[in-house]
Short mmCIF file of C-alpha atoms and ligand atoms in Angstrom, two decimals:
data_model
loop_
_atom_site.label_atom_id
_atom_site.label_comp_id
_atom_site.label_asym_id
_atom_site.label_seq_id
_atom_site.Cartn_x
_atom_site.Cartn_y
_atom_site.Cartn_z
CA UNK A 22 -19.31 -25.19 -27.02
CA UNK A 23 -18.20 -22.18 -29.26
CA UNK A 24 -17.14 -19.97 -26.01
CA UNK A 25 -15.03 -23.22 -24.63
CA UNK A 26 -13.22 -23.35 -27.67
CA UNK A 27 -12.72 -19.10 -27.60
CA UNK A 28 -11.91 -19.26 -23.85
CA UNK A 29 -9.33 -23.09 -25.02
CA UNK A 30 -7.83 -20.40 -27.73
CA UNK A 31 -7.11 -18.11 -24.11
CA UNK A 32 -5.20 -21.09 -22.66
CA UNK A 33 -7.90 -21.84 -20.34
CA UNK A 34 -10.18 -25.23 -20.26
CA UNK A 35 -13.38 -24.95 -19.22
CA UNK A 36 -15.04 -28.15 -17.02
CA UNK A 37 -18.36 -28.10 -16.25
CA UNK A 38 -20.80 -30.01 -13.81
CA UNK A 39 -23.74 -29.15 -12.56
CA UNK A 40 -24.19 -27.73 -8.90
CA UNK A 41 -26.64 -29.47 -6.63
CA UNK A 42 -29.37 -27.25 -4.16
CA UNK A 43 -30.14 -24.65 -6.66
CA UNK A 44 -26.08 -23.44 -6.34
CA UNK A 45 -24.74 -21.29 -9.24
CA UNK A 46 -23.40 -24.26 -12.15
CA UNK A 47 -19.73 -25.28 -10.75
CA UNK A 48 -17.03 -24.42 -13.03
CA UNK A 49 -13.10 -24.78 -12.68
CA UNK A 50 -10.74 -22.70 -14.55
CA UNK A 51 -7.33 -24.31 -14.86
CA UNK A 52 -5.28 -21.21 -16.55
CA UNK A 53 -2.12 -22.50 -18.46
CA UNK A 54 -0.74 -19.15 -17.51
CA UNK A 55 0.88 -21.29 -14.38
CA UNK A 56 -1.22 -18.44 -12.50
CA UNK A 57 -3.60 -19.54 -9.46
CA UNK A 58 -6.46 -21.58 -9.85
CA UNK A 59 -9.36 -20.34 -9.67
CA UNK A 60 -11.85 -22.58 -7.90
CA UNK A 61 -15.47 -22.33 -6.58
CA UNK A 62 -16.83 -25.03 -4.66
CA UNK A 63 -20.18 -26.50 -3.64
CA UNK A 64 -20.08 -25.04 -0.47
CA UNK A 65 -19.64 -21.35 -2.07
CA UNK A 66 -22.06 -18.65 -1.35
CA UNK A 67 -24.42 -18.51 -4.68
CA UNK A 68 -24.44 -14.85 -3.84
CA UNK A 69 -20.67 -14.64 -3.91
CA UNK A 70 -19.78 -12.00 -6.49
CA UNK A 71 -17.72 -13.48 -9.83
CA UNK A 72 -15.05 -10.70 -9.24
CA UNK A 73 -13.80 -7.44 -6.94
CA UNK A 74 -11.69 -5.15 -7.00
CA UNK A 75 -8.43 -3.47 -4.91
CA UNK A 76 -8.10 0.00 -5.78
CA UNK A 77 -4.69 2.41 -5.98
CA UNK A 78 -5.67 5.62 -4.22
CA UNK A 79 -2.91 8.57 -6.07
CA UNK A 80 -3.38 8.82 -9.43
CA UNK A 81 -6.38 6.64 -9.72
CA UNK A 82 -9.65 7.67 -7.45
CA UNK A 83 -8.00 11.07 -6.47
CA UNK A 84 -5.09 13.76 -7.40
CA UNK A 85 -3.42 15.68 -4.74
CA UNK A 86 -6.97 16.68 -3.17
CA UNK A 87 -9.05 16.66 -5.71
CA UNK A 88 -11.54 13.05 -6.67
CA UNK A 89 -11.55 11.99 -10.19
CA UNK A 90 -14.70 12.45 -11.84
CA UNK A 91 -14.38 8.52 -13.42
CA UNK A 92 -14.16 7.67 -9.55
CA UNK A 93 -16.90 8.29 -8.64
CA UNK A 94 -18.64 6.76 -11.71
CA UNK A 95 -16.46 3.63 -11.00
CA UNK A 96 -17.48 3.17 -7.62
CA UNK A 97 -21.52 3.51 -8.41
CA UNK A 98 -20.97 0.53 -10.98
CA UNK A 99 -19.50 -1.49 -7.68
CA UNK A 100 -22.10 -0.38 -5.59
CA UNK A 101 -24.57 -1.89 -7.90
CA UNK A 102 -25.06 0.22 -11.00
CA UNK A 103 -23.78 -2.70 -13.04
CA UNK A 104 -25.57 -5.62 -15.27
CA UNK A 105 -25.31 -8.06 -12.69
CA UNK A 106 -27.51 -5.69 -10.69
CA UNK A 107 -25.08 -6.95 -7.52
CA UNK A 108 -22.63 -4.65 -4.92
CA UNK A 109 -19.02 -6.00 -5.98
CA UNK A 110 -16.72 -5.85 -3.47
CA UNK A 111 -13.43 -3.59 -3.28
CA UNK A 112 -10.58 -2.52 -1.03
CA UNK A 113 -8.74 0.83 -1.33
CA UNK A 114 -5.07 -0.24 -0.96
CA UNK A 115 -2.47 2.57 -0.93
CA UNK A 116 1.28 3.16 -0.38
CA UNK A 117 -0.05 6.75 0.89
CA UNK A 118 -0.34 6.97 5.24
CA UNK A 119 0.79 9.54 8.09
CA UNK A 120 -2.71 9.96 9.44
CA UNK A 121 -4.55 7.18 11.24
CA UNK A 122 -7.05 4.72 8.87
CA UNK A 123 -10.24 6.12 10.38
CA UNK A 124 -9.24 9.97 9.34
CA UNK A 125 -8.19 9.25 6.35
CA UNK A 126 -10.89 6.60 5.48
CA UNK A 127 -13.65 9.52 6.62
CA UNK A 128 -12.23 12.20 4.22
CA UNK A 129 -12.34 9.68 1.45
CA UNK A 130 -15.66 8.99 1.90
CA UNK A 131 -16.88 12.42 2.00
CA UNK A 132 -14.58 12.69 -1.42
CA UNK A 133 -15.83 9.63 -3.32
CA UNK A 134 -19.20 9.94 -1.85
CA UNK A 135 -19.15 5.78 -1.07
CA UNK A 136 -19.25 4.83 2.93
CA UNK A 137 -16.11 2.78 3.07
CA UNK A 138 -16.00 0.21 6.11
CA UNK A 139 -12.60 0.18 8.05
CA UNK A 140 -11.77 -3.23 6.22
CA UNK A 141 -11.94 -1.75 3.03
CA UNK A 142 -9.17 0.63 3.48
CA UNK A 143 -5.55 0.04 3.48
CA UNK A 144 -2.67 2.36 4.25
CA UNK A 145 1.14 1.56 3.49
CA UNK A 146 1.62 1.08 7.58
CA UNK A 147 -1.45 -0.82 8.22
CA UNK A 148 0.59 -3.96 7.92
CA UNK A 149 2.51 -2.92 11.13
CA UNK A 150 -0.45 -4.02 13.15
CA UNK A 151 0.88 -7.48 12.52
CA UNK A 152 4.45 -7.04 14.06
CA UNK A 153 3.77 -4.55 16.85
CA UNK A 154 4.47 -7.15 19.24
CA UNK A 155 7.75 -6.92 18.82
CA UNK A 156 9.02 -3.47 19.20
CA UNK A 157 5.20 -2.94 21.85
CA UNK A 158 7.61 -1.95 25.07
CA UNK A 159 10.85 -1.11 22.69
CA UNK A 160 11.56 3.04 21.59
CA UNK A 161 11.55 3.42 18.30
CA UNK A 162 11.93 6.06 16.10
CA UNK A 163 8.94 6.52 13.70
CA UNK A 164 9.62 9.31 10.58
CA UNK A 165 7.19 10.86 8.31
CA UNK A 166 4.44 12.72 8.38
CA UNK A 167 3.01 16.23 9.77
CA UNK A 168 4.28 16.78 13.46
CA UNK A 169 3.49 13.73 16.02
CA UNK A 170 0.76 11.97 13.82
CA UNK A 171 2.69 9.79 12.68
CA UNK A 172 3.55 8.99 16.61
CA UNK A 173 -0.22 8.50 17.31
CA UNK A 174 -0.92 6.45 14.20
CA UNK A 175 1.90 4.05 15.75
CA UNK A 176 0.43 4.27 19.02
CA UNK A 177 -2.89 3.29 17.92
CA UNK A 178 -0.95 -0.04 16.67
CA UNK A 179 0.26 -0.48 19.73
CA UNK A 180 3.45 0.74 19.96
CA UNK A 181 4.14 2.51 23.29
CA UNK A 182 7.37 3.97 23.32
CA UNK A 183 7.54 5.82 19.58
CA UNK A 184 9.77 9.03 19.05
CA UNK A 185 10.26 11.99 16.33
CA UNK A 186 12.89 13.70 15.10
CA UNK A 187 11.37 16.58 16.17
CA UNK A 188 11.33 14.92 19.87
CA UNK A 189 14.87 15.01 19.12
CA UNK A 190 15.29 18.10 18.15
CA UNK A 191 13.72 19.87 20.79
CA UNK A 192 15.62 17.23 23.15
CA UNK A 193 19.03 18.89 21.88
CA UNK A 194 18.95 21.64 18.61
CA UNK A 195 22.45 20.93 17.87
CA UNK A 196 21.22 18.00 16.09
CA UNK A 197 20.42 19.85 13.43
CA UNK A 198 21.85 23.25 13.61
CA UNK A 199 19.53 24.59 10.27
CA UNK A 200 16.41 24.02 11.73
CA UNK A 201 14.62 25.75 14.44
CA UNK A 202 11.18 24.57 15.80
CA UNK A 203 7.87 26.12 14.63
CA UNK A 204 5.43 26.52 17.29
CA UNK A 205 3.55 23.43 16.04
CA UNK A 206 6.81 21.53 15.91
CA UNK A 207 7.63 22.50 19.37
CA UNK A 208 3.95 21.57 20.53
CA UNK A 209 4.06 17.96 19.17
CA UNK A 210 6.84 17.06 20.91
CA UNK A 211 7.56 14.93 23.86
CA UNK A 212 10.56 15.67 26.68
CA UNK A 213 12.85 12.19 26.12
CA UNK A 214 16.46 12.24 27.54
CA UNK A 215 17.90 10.34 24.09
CA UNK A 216 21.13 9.74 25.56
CA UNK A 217 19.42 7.48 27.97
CA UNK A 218 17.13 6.07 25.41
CA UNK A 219 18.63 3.50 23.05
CA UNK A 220 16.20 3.16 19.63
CA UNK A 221 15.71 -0.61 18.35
CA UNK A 222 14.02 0.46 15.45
CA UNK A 223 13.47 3.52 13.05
CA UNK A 224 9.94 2.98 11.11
CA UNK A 225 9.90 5.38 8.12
CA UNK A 226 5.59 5.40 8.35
CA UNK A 227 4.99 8.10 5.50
CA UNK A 228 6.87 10.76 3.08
CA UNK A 229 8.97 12.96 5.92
CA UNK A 230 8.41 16.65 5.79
CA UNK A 231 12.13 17.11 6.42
CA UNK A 232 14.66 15.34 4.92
CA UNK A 233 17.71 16.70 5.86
CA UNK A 234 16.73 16.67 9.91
CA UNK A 235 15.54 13.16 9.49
CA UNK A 236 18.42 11.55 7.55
CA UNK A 237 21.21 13.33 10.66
CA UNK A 238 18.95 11.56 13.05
CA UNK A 239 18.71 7.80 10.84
CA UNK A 240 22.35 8.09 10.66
CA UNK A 241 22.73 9.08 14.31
CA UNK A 242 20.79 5.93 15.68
CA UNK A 243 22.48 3.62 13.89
CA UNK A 244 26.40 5.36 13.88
CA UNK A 245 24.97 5.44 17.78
CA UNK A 246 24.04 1.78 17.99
CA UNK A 247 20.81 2.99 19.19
CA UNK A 248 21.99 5.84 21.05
CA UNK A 249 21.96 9.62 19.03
CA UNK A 250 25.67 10.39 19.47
CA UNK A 251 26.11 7.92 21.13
CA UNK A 252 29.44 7.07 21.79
CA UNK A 253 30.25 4.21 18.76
CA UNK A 254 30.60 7.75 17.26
CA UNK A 255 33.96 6.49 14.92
CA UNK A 256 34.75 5.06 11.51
CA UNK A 257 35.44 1.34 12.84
CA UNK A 258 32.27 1.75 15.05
CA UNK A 259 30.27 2.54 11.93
CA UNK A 260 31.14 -0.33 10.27
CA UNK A 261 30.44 -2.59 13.40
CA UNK A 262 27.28 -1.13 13.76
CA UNK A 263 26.59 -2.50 10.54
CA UNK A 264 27.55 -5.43 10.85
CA UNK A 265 25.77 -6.34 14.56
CA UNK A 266 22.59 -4.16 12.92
CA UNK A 267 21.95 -3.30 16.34
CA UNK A 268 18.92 -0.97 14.76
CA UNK A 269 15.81 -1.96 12.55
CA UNK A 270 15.53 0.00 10.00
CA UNK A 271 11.79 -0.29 7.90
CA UNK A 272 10.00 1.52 5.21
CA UNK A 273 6.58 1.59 4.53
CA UNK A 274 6.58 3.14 0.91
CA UNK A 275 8.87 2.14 -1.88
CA UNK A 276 7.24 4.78 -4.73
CA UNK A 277 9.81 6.78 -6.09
CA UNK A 278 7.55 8.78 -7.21
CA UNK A 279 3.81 9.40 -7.01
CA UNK A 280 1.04 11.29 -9.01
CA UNK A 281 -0.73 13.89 -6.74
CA UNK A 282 -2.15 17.32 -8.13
CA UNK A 283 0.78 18.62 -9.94
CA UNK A 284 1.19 18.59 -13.22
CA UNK A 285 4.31 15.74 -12.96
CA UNK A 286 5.17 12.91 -11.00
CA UNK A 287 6.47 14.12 -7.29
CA UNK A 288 9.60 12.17 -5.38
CA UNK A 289 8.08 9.86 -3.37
CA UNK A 290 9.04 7.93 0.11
CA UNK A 291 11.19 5.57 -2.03
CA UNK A 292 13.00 8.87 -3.07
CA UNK A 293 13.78 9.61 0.20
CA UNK A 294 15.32 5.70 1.10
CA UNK A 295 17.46 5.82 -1.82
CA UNK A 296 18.45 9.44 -0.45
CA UNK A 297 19.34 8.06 2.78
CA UNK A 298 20.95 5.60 1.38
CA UNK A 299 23.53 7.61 -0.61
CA UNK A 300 24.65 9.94 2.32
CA UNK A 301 24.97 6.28 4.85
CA UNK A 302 26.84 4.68 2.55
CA UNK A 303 29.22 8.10 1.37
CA UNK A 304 29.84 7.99 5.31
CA UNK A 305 30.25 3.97 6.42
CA UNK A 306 31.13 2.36 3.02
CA UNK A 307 27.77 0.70 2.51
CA UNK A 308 24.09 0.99 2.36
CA UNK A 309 22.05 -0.21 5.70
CA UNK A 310 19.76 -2.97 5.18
CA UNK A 311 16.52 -2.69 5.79
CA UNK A 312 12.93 -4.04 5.35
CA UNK A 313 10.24 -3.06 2.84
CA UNK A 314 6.59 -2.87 3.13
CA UNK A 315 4.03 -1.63 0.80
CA UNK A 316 3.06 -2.44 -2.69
CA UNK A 317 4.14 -4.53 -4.12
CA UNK A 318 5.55 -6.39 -1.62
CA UNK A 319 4.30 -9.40 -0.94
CA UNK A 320 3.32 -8.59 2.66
CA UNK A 321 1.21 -6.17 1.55
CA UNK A 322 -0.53 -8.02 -0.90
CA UNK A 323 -1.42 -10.58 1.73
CA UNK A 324 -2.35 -8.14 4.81
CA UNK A 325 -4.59 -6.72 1.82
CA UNK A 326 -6.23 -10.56 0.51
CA UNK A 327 -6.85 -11.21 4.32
CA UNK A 328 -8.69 -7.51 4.64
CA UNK A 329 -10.26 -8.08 1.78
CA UNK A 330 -11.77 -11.38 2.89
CA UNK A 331 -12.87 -9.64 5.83
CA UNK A 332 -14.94 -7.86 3.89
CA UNK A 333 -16.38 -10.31 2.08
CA UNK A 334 -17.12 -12.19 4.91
CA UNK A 335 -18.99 -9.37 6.34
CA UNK A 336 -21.10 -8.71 3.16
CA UNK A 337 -21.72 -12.74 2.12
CA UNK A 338 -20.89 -15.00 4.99
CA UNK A 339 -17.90 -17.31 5.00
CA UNK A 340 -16.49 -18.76 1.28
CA UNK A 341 -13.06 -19.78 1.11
CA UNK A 342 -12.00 -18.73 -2.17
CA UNK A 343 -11.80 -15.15 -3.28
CA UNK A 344 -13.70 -13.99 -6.51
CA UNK A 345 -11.53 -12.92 -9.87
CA UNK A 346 -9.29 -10.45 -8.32
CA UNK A 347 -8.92 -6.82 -10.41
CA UNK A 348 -6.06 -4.20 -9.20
CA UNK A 349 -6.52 -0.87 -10.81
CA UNK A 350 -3.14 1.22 -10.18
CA UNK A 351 -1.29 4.05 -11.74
CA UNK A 352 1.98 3.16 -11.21
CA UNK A 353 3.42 -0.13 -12.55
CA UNK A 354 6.28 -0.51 -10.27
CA UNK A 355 3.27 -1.27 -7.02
CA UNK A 356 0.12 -1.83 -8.28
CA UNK A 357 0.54 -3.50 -11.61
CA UNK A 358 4.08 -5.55 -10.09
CA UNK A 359 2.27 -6.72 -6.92
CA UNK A 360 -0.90 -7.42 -8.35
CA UNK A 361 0.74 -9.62 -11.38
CA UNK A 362 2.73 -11.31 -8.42
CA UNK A 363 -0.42 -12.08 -6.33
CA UNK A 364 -1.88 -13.26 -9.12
CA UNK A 365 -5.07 -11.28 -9.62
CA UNK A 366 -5.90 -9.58 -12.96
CA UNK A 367 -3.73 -5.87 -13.34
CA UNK A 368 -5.13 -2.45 -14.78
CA UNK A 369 -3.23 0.09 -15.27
CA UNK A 370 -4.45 3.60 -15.56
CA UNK A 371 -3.56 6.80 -17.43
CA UNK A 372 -4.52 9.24 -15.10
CA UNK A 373 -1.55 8.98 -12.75
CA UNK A 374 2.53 8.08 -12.57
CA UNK A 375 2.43 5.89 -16.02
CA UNK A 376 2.33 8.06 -19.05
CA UNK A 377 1.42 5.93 -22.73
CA UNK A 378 3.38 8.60 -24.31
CA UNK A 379 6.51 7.21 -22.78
CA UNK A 380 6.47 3.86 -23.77
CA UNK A 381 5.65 0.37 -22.79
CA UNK A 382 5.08 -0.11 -18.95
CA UNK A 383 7.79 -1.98 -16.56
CA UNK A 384 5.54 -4.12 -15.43
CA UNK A 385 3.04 -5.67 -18.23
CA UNK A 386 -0.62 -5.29 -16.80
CA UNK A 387 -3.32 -7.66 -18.07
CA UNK A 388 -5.51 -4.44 -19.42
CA UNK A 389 -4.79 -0.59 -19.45
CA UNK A 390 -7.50 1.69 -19.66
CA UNK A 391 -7.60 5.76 -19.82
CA UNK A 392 -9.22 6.15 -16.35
CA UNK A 393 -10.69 3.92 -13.80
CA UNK A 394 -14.00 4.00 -14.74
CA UNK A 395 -13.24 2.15 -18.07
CA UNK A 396 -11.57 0.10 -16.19
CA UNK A 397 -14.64 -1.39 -13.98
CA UNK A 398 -16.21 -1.65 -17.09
CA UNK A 399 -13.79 -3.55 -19.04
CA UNK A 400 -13.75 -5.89 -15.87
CA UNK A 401 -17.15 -6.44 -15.40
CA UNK A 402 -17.81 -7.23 -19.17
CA UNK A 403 -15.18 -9.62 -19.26
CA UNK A 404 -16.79 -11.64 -16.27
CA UNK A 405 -19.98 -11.01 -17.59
CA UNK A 406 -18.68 -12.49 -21.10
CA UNK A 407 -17.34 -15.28 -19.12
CA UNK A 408 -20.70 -16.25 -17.31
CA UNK A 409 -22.07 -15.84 -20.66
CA UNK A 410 -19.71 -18.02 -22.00
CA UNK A 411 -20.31 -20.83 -19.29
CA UNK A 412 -24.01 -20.24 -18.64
O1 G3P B 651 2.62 8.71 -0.84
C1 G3P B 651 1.71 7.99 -1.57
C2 G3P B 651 2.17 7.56 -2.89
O2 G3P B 651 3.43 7.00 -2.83
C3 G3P B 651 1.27 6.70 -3.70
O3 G3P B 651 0.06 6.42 -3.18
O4 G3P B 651 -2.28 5.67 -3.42
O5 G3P B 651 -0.82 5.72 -5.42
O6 G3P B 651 -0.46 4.02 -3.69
P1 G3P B 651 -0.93 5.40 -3.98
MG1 MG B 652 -1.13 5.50 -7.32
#
């Protein structure tokens, strides 16, 4: 009873009853925390793992190019280098994008070193799959990106009428008078007739490469009402076309800044929205509103819990209720904020955005831990502890 009482003294009661044919012994955590329950029933899977995992990519697997060492030490405890001798589950989950899931998800592999299956990785757009239908026959403007794959990413979603601002651009320079197409601009672009084409939505998918070109164009489809200089081109028109929102306007990344291989933070996508938002609002009075995906939003969080039980499904058959949920991140404004909203148990790393030396994080994780690597760890002692405790 010792471990009941240490577990009571963690605001958590432990009930216990025995399972019936041969399952694993049937325990129910109540946590005071007002968190979720955690539940497992009769019907569970005794092979269901006790926990898994949804990894940050930047600044906690890999920097800029380059895998972390701890990464790949991390992943071989998952994939069964661990004292439960079992393969625990995990997700990659990043507010990264701007090349389609099964590149990206192939270079990773080759960097990690770990076959990842297409439901185990998760890029800030992904969750567009689930409202395609709605913009499917619409043209919409999607930023961000190198050159048009940013337009085939979208297209693989489904959506069949998505433009660039370098469509744009080569549809009429004077757009943007301080930019002239590169060759590989020029050859990504399609031949649209944007006066005839009004835009119902502008999708920013991933960090754009040109700021200044996108932002004219933003402000042109909305000032436009959908058409680029169009002709609502006057101060009471801007205001009406705030008002009637004529255009969508989404993001896919809210990180003001990210960890990649340079020595500091870099401005991130959320950078960008904010930078947007300044010049909109210096020209109409006020910012646009707009949507947000991405960690941590909430949307995210889900699309990733039903990806995740995908996965699960695939590698134990059908349970209903997830294992202990872990989130390692590096930046506590996503990974540690969406996680402790889900939720599931929060690590946050040293390796990436958060710096120790600067003080307590934003968001308070449940652990932190130098690298990822002593971050499986500490998870998989802790559940280990907790069978121990209960067995
Ligand atoms: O552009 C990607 C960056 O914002 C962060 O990516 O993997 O740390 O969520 P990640
Ligand atoms: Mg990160």
């Amino acid at each position: 009873m010792q471990s009941a009482t240490a577990w009571r003294s963690f605001g958590l009661a432990a009930r216990r009853t025995h399972g019936v044919h041969g399952h694993l012994p049937i325990v129910t955590y109540t946590r005071r925390l007002g968190r979720r329950t955690i539940q497992h029933s009769a019907s569970e899977p005794s092979n269901q793992p006790p926990l898994a995992f949804v990894f940050d990519i930047d600044g906690v697997l890999i920097r800029g190019p380059k895998p972390l060492d701890a990464a790949k030490r991390a992943l071989a405890m998952l994939e069964g280098a661990n004292p439960m001798g079992i393969k625990i589950p995990y997700v990659l989950l990043t507010n990264g994008g701007g090349v389609g899931e099964e590149i990206r998800r192939k270079r990773l592999t080759k960097q990690l070193g770990y076959e990842l299956s297409a439901n185990q990785y998760i890029q800030c757009h992904t969750v567009l799959r689930s409202v395609v239908d709605k913009y499917a026959d619409k043209p919409v403007m999607v930023l961000g990106g190198k050159f048009a794959d940013c337009r085939y990413v979208a297209e693989s979603y489904g959506f069949k009428k998505a433009y660039t601002s370098l469509d744009v651009h080569a549809w009429n320079p004077a757009v943007w008078p301080f930019h002239e197409l590169g060759p590989m601009e020029r050859e990504s672009t399609k031949a649209v007739d944007f006066s005839q084409t009004p835009i119902s939505a502008i999708f920013v998918f991933h960090d754009p490469r040109n700021w200044a070109l996108d932002i004219q164009i933003m402000c042109d489809i909305i000032q436009g009402g959908g058409i680029i200089g169009g002709a609502a081109g006057n101060d009471r028109k801007f205001h009406d076309a705030v008002e009637q929102k004529p255009v969508e306007l989404i993001f896919c990344n809210p990180d003001l800044i990210w960890r990649s291989d340079f020595e500091r933070p870099r401005l991130g996508q959320g950078a960008f929205r904010e930078a947007f938002q300044a010049v909109f609002k210096a020209l109409t009075g006020a910012e646009y509103p707009y949507t947000q995906y991405g960690k941590p939003t909430q949307a995210t969080y889900k699309f990733a819990e039903q990806m995740l039980r995908d996965h699960l499904r695939e590698m134990y058959g059908p349970s209903k209720a997830l294992p202990q949920m872990y989130v390692a991140g590096d930046n506590p404004e996503s990974d540690i904020a969406g996680a402790n909203a889900a939720g599931w148990e929060s690590i946050l790393v040293h390796t990436g955005v958060y710096d120790p030396r600067q003080g307590p994080p934003t968001h308070q994780p449940t652990q932190e831990a130098v690298d990822v690597e002593v971050a499986v760890r500490w998870a998989i002692d802790r559940e280990l502890k907790r069978r121990a405790t209960i067995a």
